[in-house]
Tab-separated table of C-alpha atoms and ligand atoms in Angstrom:
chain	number	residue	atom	x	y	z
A	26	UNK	CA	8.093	-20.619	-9.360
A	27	UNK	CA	10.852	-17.894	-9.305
A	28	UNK	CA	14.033	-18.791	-8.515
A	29	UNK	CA	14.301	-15.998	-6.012
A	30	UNK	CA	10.897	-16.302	-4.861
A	31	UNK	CA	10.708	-17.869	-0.810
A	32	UNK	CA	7.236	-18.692	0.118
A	33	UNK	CA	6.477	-19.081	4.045
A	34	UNK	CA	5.356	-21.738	5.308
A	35	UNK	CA	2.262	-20.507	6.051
A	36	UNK	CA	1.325	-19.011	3.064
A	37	UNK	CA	2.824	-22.142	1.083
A	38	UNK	CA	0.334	-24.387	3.753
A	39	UNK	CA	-2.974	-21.754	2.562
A	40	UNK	CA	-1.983	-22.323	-0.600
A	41	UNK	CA	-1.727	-25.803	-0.988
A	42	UNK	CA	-5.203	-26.175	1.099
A	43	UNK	CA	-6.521	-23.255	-1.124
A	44	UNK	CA	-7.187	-20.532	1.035
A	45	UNK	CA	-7.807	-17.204	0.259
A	46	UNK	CA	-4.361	-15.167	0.874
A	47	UNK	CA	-4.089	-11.358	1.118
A	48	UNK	CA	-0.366	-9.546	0.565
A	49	UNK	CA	0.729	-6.850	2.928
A	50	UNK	CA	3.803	-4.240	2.260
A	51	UNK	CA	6.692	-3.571	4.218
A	52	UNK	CA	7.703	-0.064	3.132
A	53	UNK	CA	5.014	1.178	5.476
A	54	UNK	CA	6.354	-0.812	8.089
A	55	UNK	CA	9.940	0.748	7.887
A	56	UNK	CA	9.440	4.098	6.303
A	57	UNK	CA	5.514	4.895	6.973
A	58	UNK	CA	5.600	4.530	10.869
A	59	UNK	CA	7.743	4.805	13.595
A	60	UNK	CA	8.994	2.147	15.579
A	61	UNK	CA	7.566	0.434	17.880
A	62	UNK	CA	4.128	1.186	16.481
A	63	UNK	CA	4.860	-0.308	12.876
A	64	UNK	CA	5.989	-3.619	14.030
A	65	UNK	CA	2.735	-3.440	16.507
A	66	UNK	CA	0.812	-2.473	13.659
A	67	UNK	CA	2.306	-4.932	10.740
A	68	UNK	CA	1.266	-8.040	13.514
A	69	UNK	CA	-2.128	-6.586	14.384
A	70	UNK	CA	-2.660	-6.292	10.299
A	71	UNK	CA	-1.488	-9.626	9.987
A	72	UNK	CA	-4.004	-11.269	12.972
A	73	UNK	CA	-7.175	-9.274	11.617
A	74	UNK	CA	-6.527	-11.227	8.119
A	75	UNK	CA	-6.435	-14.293	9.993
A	76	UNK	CA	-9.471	-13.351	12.072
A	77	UNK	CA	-11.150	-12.232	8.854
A	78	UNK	CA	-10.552	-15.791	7.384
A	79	UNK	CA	-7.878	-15.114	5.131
A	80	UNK	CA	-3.609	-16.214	5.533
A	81	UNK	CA	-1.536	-12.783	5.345
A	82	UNK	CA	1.385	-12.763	2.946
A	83	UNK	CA	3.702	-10.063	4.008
A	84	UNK	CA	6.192	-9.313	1.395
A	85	UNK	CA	10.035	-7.426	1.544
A	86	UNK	CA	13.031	-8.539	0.532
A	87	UNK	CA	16.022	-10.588	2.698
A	88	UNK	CA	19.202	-11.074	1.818
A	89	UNK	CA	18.469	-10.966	-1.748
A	90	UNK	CA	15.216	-13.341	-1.440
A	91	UNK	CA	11.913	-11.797	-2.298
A	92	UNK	CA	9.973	-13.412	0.397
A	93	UNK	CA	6.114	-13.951	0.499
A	94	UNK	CA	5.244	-14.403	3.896
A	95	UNK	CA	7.527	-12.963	6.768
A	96	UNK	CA	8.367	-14.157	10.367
A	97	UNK	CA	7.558	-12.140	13.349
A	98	UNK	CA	11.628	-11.926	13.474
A	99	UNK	CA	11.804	-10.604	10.160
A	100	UNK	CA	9.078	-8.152	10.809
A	101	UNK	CA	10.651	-6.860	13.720
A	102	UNK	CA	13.876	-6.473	11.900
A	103	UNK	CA	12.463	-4.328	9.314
A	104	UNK	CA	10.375	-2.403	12.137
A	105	UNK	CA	13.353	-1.261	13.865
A	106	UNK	CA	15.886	-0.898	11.000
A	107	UNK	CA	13.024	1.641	10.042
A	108	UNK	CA	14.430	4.275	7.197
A	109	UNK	CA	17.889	2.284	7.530
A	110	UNK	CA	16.074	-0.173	5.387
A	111	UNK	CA	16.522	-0.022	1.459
A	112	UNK	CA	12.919	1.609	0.486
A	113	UNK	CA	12.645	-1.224	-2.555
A	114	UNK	CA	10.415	-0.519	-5.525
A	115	UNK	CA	10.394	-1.785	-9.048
A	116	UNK	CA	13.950	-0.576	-10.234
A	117	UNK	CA	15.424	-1.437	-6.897
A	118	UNK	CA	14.943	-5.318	-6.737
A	119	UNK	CA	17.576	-6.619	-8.929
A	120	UNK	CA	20.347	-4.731	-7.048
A	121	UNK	CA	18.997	-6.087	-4.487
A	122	UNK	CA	18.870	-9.523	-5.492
A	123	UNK	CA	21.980	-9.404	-7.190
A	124	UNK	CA	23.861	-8.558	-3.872
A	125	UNK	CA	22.012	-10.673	-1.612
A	126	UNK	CA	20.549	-7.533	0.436
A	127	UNK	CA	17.772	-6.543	2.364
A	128	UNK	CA	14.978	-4.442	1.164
A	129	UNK	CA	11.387	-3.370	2.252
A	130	UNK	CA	8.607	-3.368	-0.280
A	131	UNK	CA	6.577	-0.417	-1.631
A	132	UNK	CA	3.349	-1.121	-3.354
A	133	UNK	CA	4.774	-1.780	-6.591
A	134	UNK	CA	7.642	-4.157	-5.399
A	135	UNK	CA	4.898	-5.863	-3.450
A	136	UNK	CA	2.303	-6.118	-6.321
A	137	UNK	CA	5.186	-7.554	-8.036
A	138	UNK	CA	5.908	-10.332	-5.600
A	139	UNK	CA	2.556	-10.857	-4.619
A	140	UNK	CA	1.982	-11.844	-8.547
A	141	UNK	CA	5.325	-14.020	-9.036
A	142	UNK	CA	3.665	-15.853	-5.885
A	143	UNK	CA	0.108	-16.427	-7.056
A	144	UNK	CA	-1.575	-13.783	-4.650
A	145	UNK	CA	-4.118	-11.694	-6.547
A	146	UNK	CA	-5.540	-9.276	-3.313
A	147	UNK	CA	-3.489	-6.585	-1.553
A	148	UNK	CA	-3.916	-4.418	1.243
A	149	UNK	CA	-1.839	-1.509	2.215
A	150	UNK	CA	-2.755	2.410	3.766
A	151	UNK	CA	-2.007	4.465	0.676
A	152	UNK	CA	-0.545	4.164	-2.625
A	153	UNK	CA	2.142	6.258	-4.190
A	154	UNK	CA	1.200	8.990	-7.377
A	155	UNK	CA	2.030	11.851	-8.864
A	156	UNK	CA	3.471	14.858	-6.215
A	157	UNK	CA	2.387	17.905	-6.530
A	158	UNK	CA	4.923	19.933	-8.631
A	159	UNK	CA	5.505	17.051	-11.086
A	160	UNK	CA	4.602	19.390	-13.832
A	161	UNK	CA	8.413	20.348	-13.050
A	162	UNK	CA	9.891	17.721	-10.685
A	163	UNK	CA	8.147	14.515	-12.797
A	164	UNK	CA	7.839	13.374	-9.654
A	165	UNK	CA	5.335	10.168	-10.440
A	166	UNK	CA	5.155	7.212	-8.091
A	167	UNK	CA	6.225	3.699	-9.852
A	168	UNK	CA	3.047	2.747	-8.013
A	169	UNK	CA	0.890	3.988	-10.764
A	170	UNK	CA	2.814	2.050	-13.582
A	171	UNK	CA	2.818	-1.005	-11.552
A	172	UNK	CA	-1.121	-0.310	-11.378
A	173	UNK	CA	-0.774	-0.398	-15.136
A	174	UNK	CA	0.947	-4.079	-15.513
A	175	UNK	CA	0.259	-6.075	-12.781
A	176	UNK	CA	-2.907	-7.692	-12.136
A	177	UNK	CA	-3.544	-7.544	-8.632
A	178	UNK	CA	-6.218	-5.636	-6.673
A	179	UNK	CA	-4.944	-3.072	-4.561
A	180	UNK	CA	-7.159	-1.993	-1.495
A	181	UNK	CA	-6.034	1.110	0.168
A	182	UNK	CA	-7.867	4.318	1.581
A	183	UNK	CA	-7.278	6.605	-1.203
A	184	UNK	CA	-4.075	8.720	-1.015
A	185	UNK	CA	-2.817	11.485	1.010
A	186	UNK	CA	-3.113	14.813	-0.230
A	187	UNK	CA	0.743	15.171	0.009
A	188	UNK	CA	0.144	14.389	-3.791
A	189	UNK	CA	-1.907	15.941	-6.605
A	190	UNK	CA	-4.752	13.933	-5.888
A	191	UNK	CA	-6.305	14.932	-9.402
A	192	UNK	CA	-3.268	14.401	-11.441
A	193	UNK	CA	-2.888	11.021	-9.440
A	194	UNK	CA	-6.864	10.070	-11.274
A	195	UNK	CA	-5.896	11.612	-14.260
A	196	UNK	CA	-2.536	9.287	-14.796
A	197	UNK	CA	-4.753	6.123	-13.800
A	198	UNK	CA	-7.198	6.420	-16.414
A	199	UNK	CA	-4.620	7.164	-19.133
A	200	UNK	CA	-2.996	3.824	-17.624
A	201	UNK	CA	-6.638	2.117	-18.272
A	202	UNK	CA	-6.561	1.083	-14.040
A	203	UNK	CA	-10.310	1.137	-12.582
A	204	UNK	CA	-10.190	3.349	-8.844
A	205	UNK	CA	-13.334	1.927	-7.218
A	206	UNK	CA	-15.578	3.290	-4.462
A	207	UNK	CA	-15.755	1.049	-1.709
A	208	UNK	CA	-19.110	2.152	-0.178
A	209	UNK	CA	-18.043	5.527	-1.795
A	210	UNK	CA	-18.842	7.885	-5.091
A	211	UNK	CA	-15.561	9.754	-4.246
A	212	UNK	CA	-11.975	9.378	-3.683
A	213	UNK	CA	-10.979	9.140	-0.087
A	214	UNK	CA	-7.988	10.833	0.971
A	215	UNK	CA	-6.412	8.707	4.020
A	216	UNK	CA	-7.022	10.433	6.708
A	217	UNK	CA	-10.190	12.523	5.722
A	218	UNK	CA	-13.320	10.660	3.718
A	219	UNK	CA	-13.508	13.012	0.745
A	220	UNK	CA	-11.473	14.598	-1.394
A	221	UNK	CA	-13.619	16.193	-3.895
A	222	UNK	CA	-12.521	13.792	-6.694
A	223	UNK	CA	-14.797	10.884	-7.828
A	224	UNK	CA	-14.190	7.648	-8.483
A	225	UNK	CA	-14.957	5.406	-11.679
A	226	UNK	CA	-17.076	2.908	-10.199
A	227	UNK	CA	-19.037	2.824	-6.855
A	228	UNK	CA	-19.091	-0.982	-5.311
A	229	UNK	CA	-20.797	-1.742	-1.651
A	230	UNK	CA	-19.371	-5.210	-0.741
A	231	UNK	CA	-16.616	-7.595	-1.224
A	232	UNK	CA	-18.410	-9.809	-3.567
A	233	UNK	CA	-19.169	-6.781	-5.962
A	234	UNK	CA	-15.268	-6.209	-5.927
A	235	UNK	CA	-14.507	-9.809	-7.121
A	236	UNK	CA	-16.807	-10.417	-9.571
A	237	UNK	CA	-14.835	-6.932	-11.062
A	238	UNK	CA	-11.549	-8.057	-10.393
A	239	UNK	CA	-12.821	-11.522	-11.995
A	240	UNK	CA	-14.294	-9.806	-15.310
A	241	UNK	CA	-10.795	-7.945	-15.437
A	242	UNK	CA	-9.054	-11.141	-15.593
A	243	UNK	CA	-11.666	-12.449	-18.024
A	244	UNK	CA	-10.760	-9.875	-20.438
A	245	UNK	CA	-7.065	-10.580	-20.337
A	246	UNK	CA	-5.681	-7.245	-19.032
A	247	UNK	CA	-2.312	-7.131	-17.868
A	248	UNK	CA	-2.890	-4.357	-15.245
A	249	UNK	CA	-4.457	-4.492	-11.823
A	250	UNK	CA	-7.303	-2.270	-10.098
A	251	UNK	CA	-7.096	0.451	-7.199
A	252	UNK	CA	-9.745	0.139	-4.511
A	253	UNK	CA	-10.518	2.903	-2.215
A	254	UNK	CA	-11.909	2.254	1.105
A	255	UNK	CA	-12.811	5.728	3.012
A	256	UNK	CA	-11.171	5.746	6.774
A	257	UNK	CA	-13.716	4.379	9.202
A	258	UNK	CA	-15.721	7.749	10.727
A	259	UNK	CA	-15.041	7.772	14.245
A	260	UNK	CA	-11.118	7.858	13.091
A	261	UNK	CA	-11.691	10.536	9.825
A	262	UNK	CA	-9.284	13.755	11.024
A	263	UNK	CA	-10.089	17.380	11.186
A	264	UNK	CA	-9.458	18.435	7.406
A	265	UNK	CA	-7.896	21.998	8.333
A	266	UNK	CA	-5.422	19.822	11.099
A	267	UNK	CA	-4.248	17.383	8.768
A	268	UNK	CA	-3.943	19.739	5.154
A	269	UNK	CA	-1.736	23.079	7.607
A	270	UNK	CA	0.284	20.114	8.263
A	271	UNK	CA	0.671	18.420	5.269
A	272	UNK	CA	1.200	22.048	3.761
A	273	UNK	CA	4.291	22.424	6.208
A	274	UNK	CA	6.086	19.192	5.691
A	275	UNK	CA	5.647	20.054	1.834
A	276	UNK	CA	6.934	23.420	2.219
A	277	UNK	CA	9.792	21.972	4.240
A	278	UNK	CA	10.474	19.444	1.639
A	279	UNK	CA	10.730	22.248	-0.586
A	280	UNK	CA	12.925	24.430	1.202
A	281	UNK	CA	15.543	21.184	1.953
A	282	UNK	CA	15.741	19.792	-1.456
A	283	UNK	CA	14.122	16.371	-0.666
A	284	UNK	CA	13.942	14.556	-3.933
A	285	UNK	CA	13.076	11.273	-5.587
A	286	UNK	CA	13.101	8.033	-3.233
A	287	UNK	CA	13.319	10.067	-0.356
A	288	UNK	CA	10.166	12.646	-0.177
A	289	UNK	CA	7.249	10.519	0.352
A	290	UNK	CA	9.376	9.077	2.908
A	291	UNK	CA	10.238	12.396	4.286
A	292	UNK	CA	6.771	13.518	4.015
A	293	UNK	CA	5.369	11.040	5.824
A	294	UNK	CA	7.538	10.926	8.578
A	295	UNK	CA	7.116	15.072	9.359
A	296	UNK	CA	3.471	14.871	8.692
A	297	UNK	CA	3.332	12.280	12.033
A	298	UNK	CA	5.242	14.795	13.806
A	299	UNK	CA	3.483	17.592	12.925
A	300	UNK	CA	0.237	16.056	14.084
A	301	UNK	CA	1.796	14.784	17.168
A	302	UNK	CA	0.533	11.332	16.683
A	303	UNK	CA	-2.874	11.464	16.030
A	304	UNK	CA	-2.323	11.185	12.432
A	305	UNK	CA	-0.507	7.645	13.022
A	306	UNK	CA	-3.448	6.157	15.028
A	307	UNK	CA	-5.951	7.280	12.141
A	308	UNK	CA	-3.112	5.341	10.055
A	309	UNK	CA	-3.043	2.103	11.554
A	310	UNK	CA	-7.297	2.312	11.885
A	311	UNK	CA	-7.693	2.747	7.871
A	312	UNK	CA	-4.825	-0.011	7.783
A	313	UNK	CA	-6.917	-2.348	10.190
A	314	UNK	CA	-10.112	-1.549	7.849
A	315	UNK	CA	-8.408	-2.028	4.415
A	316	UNK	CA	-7.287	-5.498	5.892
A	317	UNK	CA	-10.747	-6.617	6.691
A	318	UNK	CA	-12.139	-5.364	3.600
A	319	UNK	CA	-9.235	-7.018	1.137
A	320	UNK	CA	-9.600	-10.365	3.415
A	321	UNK	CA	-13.284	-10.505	2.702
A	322	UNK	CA	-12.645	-9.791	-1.144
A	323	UNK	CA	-9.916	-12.387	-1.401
A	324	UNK	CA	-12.680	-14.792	0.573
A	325	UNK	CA	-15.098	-13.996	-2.535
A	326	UNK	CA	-12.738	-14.512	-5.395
A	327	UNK	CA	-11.986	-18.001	-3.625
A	328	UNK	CA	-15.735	-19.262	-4.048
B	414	PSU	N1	1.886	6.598	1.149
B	414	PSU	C1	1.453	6.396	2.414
B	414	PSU	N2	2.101	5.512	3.201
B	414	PSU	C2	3.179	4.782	2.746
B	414	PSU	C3	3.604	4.982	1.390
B	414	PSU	C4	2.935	5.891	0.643
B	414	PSU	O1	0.507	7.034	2.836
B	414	PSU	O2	3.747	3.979	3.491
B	414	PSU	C5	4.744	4.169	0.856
B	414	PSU	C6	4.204	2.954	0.098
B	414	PSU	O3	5.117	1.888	0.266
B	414	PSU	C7	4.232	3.430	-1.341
B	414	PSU	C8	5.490	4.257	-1.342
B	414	PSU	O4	4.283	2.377	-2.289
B	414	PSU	O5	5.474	4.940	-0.103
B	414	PSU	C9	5.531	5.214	-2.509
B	414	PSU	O6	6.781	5.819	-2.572
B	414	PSU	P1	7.157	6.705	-3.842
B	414	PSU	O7	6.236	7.890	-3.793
B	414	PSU	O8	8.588	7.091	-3.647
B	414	PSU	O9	6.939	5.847	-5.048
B	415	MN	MN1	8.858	9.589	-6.355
């Protein structure tokens, strides 16, 4: 094991007994939500693993430890800290290691710990890619190299169209990284079902979306795969709500110079104001869903 690595108790205890484990992130928890709702969220995400029959793993970084498996304490922490939080991806950990400091996890800091601690499903709201603009700004999410190395299975609902959802495809397949369908034929994006992209491969349950992960392993790729799990219906927002406002939070991005680590955070943050809140519920729904459906997988890779 990695000499930085900290396994909880809890996930230590599945593991030992075998039970199917699914990661969780903690840069949604302090830079995708607002507080209290993230820490509400991060526990309810946690419980529907459980309920599902799985042992949740969530990842971040404390006081230089790269932790697999969190308290509620620690959760909290990172909850309320919010933005004050060191967002943490790949280049990011050995600073933080090195000087014994906090950090919450993106998706390709937690892919990274989730590996180093044996945990091969993860389930998160969206993934990072490439911004729109990154023809100039090569603006491209580590996310989508971490996709390329790493071999976990990433279950999220597709990303939000604050990015170039067809330069985000296009960078995956170059990368060799499978985007799968869950129940779908075409990329979801968050908070609507469709995006008018499609994906490579249509799957309809959880046992379809081992035996892929499984054949992946088989062949001895280094890199991981990208499940996309449309937002439940009843939860789906208005398409012309959600793009005016993801349209203004860009344009105010624009006009304020946000750059590098800081716009998707940015982003994120004004397109729950924008929206007045409705956005964040349709969040923490697809987060609740994702769960269940990553649970179910990591169930069917245990068998
Ligand atoms: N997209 C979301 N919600 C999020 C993130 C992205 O809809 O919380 C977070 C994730 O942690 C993701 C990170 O890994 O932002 C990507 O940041 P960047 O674009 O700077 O790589
Ligand atoms: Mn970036």
């Amino acid at each position: 094991m990695n000499k930085h690595l900290d396994i909880s108790y809890e996930v230590g205890s599945a593991q030992a007994m075998g039970l199917p484990i699914v990661a969780l992130e903690s840069t949604i928890i302090s830079h995708g939500m607002p507080y209290p709702k993230n820490v509400e969220t991060a526990l309810m995400v946690e419980q529907t693993i459980r309920d599902a029959g799985a042992i949740p793993a969530t990842i971040a970084v404390i006081g230089g430890r790269l932790k697999a498996g969190l308290t509620q304490e620690e959760i909290e922490y990172l909850g309320k800290m919010g933005r004050n939080v060191t967002k943490a991806s790949r280049r990011d950990l050995p600073a933080l290691v090195a000087w014994e400091a906090d950090g919450a996890t993106t998706v390709a800091t937690t892919m990274i710990i989730a590996h180093m601690a044996g945990i091969q499903v993860f389930a998160t709201g969206g993934i990072g890619g490439v911004h729109r603009g990154a023809e100039t700004t090569m603006d491209i999410s580590a996310d989508l190299e971490e996709l390329a190395q790493t071999p976990v299975m990433v279950v999220c609902a597709g990303a939000k169209s604050i990015l170039d959802l067809g330069l985000t495809l296009e960078y995956l397949e170059t990368k060799g990284v499978p985007v799968i369908g869950y129940g779908t034929d075409e990329l979801p994006a968050f908070y609507t079902r469709q995006s008018g992209f499609g994906v490579d491969y249509r799957v309809d349950s959880p046992a379809e979306l081992a035996g892929l992960f499984r054949a992946q392993r088989e062949l001895g790729y280094k890199g991981g795969m990208l499940v996309t799990n449309p937002i439940p219906e009843q939860y789906a927002m208005d398409k012309a709500v959600i793009d005016a406002a993801i349209e203004q939070a860009l344009a105010e991005s624009r006009a304020q110079g946000i750059k590098g680590k800081e716009t998707t955070p940015f982003l994120l943050a004004r397109v729950v104001e924008l929206t007045g809140g409705e956005s964040l519920e349709s969040n923490i729904q697809l987060v609740l869903n994702n769960a269940r459906v990553a649970a179910q997988t990591a169930i069917q890779l245990n068998i």
